[in-house]
XYZ file of C-alpha atoms in Angstrom:
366
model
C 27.251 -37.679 -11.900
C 25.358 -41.034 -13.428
C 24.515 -41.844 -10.438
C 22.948 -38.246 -9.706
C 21.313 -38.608 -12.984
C 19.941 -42.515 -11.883
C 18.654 -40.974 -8.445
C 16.905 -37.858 -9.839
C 14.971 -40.306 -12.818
C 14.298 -42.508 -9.654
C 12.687 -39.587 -7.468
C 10.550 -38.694 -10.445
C 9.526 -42.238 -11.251
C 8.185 -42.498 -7.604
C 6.498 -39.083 -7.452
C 4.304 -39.903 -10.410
C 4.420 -44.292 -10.525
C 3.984 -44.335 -6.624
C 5.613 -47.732 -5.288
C 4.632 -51.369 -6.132
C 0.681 -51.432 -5.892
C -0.189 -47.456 -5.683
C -2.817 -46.890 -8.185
C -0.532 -44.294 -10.328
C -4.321 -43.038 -12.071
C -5.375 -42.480 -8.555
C -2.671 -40.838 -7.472
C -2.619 -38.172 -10.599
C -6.354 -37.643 -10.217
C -6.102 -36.392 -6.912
C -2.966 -34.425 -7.732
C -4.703 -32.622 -10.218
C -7.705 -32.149 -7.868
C -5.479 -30.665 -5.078
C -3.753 -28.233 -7.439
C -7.215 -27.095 -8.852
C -8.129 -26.967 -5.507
C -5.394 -24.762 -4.528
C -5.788 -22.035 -7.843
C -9.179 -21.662 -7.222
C -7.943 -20.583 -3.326
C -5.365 -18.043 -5.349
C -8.027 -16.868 -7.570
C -10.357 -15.947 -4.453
C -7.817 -13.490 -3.339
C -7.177 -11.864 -6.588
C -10.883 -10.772 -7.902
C -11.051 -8.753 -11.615
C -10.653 -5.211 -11.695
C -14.536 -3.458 -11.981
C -15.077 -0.705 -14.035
C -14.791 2.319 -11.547
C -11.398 0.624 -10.764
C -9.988 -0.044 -13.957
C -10.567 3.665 -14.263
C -9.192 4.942 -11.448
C -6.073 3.043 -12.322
C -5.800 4.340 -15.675
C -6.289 8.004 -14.410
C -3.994 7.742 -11.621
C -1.026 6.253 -14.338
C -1.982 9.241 -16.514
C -1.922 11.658 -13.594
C 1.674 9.813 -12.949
C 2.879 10.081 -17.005
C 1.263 13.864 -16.870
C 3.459 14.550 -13.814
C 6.218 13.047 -14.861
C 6.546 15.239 -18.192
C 6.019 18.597 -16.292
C 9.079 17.637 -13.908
C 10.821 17.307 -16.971
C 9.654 20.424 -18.286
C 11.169 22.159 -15.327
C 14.708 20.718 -15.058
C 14.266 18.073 -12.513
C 16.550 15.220 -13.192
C 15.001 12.134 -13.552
C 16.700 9.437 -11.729
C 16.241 5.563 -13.445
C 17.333 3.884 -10.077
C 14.647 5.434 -7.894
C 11.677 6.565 -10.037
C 12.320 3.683 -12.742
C 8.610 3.538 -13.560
C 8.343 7.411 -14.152
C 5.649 7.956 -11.465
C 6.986 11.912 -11.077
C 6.073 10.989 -7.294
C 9.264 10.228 -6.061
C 12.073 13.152 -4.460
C 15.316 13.058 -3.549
C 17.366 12.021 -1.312
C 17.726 15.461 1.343
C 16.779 18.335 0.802
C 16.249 21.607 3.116
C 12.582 20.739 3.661
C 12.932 17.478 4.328
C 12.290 16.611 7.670
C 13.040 12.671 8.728
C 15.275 9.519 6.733
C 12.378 7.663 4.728
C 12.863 4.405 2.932
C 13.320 4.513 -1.240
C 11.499 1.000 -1.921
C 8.380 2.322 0.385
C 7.806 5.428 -1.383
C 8.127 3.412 -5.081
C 5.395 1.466 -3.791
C 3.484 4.135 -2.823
C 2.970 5.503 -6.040
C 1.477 2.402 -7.418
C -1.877 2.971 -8.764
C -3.622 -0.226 -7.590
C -3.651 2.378 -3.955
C -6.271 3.593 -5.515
C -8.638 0.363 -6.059
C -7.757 -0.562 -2.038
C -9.039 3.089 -1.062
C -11.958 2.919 -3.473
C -12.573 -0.688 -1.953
C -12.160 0.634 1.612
C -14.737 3.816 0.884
C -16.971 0.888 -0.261
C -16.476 -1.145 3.153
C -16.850 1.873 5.126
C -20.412 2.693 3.865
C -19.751 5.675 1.984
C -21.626 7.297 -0.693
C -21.411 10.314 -2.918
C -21.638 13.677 -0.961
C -20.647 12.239 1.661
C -17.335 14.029 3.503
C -14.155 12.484 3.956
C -10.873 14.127 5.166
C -8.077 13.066 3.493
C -4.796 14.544 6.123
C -1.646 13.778 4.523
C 2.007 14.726 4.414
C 4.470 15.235 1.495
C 6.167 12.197 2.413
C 3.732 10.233 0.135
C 1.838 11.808 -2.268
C 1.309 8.696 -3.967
C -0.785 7.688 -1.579
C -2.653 11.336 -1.663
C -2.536 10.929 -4.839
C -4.264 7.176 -4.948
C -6.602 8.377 -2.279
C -7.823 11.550 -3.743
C -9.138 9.941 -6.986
C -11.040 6.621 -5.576
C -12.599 9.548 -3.363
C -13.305 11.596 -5.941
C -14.664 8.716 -8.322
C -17.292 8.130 -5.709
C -18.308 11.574 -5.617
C -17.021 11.801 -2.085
C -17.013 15.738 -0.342
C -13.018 15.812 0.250
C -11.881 17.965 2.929
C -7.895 18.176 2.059
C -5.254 18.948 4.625
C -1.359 18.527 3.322
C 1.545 18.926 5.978
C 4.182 20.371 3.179
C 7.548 18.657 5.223
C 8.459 15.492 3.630
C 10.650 12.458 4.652
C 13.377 11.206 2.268
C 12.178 10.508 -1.226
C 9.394 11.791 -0.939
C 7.716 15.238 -2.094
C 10.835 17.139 -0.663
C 11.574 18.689 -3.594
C 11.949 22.281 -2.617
C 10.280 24.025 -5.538
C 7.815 21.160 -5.875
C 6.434 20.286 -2.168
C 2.913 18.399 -2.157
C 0.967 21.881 -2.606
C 2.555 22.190 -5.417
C 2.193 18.705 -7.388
C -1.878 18.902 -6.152
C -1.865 22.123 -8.133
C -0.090 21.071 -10.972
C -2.478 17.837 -11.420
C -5.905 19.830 -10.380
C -5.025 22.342 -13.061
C -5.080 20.107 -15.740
C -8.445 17.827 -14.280
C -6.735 14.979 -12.705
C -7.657 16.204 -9.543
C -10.636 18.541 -8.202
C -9.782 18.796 -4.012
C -7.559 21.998 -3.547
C -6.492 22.026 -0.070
C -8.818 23.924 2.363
C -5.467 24.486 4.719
C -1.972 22.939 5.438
C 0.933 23.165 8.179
C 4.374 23.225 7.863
C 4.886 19.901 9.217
C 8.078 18.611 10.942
C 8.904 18.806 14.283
C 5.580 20.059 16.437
C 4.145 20.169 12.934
C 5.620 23.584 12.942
C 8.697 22.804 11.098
C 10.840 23.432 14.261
C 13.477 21.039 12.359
C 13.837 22.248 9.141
C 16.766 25.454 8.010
C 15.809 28.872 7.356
C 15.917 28.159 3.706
C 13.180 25.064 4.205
C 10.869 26.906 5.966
C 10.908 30.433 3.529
C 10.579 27.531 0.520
C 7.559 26.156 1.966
C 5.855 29.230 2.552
C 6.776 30.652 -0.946
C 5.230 27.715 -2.552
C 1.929 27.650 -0.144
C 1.822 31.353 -1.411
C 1.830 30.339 -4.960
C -0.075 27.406 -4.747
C -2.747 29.595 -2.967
C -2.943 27.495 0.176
C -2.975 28.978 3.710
C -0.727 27.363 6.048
C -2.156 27.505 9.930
C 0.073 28.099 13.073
C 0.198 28.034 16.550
C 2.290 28.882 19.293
C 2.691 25.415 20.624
C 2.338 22.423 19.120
C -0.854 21.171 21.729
C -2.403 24.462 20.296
C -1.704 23.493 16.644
C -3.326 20.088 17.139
C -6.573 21.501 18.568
C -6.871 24.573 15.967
C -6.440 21.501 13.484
C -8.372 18.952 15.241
C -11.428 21.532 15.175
C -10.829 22.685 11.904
C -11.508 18.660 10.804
C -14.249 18.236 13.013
C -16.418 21.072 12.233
C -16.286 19.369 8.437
C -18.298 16.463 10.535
C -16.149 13.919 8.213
C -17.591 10.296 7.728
C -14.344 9.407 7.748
C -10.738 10.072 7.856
C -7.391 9.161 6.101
C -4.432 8.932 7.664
C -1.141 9.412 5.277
C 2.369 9.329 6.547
C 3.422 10.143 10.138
C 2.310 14.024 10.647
C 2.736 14.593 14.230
C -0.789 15.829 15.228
C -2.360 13.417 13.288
C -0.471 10.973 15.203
C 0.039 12.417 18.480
C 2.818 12.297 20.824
C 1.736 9.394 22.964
C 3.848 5.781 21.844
C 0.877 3.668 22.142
C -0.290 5.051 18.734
C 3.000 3.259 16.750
C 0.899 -0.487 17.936
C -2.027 0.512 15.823
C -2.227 -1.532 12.859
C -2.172 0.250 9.432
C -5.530 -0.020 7.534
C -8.714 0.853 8.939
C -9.596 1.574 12.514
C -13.079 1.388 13.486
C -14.360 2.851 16.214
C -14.655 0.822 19.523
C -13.715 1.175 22.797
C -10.234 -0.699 24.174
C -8.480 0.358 21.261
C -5.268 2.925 22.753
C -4.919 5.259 20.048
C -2.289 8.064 21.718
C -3.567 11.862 21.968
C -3.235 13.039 18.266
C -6.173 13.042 15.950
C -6.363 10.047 14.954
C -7.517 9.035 18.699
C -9.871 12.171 18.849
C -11.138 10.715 15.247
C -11.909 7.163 17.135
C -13.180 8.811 20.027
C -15.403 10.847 17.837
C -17.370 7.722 16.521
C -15.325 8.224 13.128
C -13.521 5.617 11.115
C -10.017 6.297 10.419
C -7.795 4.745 7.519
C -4.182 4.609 8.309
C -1.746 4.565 5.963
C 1.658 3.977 7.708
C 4.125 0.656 7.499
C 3.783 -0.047 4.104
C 4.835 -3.290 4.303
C 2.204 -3.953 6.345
C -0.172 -2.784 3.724
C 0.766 -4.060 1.401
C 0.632 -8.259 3.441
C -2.649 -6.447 4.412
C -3.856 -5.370 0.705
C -1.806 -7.649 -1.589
C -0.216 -4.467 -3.340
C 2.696 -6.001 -3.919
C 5.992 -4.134 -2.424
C 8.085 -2.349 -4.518
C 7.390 -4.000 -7.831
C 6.023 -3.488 -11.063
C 2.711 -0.879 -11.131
C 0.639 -3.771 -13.263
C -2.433 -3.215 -14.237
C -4.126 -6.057 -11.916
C -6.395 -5.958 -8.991
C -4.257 -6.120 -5.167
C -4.222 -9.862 -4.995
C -4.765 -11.097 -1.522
C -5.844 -14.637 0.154
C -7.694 -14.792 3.899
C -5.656 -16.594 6.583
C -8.189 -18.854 6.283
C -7.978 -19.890 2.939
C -4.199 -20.259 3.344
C -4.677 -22.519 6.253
C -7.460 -24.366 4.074
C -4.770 -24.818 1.257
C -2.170 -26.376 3.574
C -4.445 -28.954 5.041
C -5.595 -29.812 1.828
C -1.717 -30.350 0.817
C -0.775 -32.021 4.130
C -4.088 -34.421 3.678
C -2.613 -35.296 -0.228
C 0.956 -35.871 1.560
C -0.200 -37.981 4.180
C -2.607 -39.914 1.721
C -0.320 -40.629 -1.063
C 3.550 -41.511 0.497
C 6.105 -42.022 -1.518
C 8.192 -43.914 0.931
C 6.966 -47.335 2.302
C 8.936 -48.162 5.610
C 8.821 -52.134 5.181
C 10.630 -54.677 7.834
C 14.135 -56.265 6.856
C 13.325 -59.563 5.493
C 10.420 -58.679 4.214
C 9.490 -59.775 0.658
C 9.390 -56.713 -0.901
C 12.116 -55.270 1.108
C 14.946 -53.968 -1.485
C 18.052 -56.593 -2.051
């Protein structure tokens, strides 16, 4: 142990003293210029919160808290381990409407408000301004995101054109008494929102809820009924997707987002599962599959995709599955990160703390 203790006071007298003629002042002077050096490159990625994004923050917690206190209100347990920060957002486990496994720690982070600062930011990058339409196609699977994306549109006085698939993947709105429909209502009636949706499908399997029970689909329907929304159908699922498709189109949208994996908004074609999440602009080389969100590319229309969260979120800086804090997604460029490590490399190679000397040499430990 002392001679732990004599190695670990000799470590630190070397880090900071240097060896025999380093210039100790030096050396701390340009320590203290590399680590200033290397905060500023963190503070790049994480700019303040502006004001229409501190409020859409604010209004999406509320719209969580608000949520969250009408579930109660009806008898739906609320579970510490998977909704700890009382979002209202998150489902259960199964459930007859549910139509695919989904992942607990994806749909947390989901509901984090800072979604709704990215989206605003995104509207921004795309060009849009009020009055401008923007399709917002989304399952129940995360109505956090629908949620998120909904009020940055709706902050920039964006024309949303809404269009819920009411199946939901594990965790997500698959509560049968409360699918998305019904959580859109419950917020637009008391001003959180303002887009009702102008139609919906069952979702699923051929986005006619092939896969779900008996009971699933007659709980869907009864809700849609109540939550005055019309739910479309087909008699294939290639019809479904061009009765949506047109549907979309004739709204002549400025742009599109993508929430969750809804089978005609994806397509049936693989090649749509290597598109990165985010947003897709249009240009030609890009494989998109045969669902909409190819016809959206093909149309000239920018799409934003919201699938792999974890993606988004290295994409964004949302961090995953943490704490909903009230801060701005913090993010740094590749090439800030690869301007950080030279500068730390340059310090290492410029300031050594080991000095390889010759046996015999005068200086050369006895």
């Amino acid at each position: 142990m002392r001679a732990l203790i004599t190695f670990i006071k000799w470590e630190l007298k070397t880090l900071f003293l240097g060896q025999h003629n380093e210039n100790r002042t030096k050396a701390v002077l340009m320590s203290s210029l590399v680590a200033l050096a290397l905060v500023g490159i963190l503070m790049t990625g994480s700019p303040p919160m502006r004001t229409p994004e501190n409020t859409i923050w604010e209004k999406v917690r509320a719209a969580q808290n608000f949520l969250y206190q009408e579930r109660l209100k009806m008898d739906i347990p609320w579970d510490p381990d998977t909704d700890p920060w009382r979002t209202g957002l998150i489902g259960v486990e199964w459930s007859p409407i549910t139509t695919t496994l989904g992942d607990i720690e994806a749909k947390r982070t989901s509901t984090d408000p800072r979604w709704g600062i990215v989206f605003y930011r995104w509207f921004l990058d795309l060009g849009l301004k009020e009055k401008d339409p923007v399709a917002i196609l989304t399952s129940g699977s995360f109505p956090g995101f629908a949620l998120s994306a909904i009020v940055a549109a709706e902050k920039l006085g964006l024309d949303v054109l809404l269009v819920p698939s009411l199946g939901a993947s594990s965790w997500g709105a698959n509560i049968p008494y409360l699918p998305i429909t019904s959580i859109l209502r419950i917020l637009r009636s008391h001003g959180y929102v303002k887009a009702a949706p102008y139609f919906a499908t069952l979702g699923g399997s051929g986005e006619l809820g092939l896969d779900l029970p008996p009971e699933g689909i007659y709980a869907l329907q009864k809700a849609a009924k109540e939550d005055n929304v019309t739910i479309i159908s087909a008699k294939s699922f290639e019809e479904l997707l061009e009765l949506k498709w047109a549907k979309i189109a004739a709204f002549n949208p400025k742009a599109i987002v993508q929430i969750g994996g809804s089978q005609a908004n994806l397509g049936t074609d693989p090649e749509v599962l290597t598109l990165q999440p985010g947003i897709l602009r249009p240009k030609s080389g890009v494989s998109a599959g045969n669902g909409i969100i190819a016809k959206a590319l093909n149309s000239e229309i920018p799409v934003i995709h919201m699938l792999n969260v974890k993606a988004l979120c290295r994409k964004t800086g949302v961090p995953f599955d943490d704490e909903p804090l009230k801060k701005a997604p913090k993010q740094v460029s590749k090439l800030l990160s690869i301007v950080g490590l030279l500068l730390w490399v340059l310090y290492l190679f410029g300031f050594k703390r080991w000095i390889f000397e010759e046996e015999g040499s005068p200086h050369a430990k006895r």
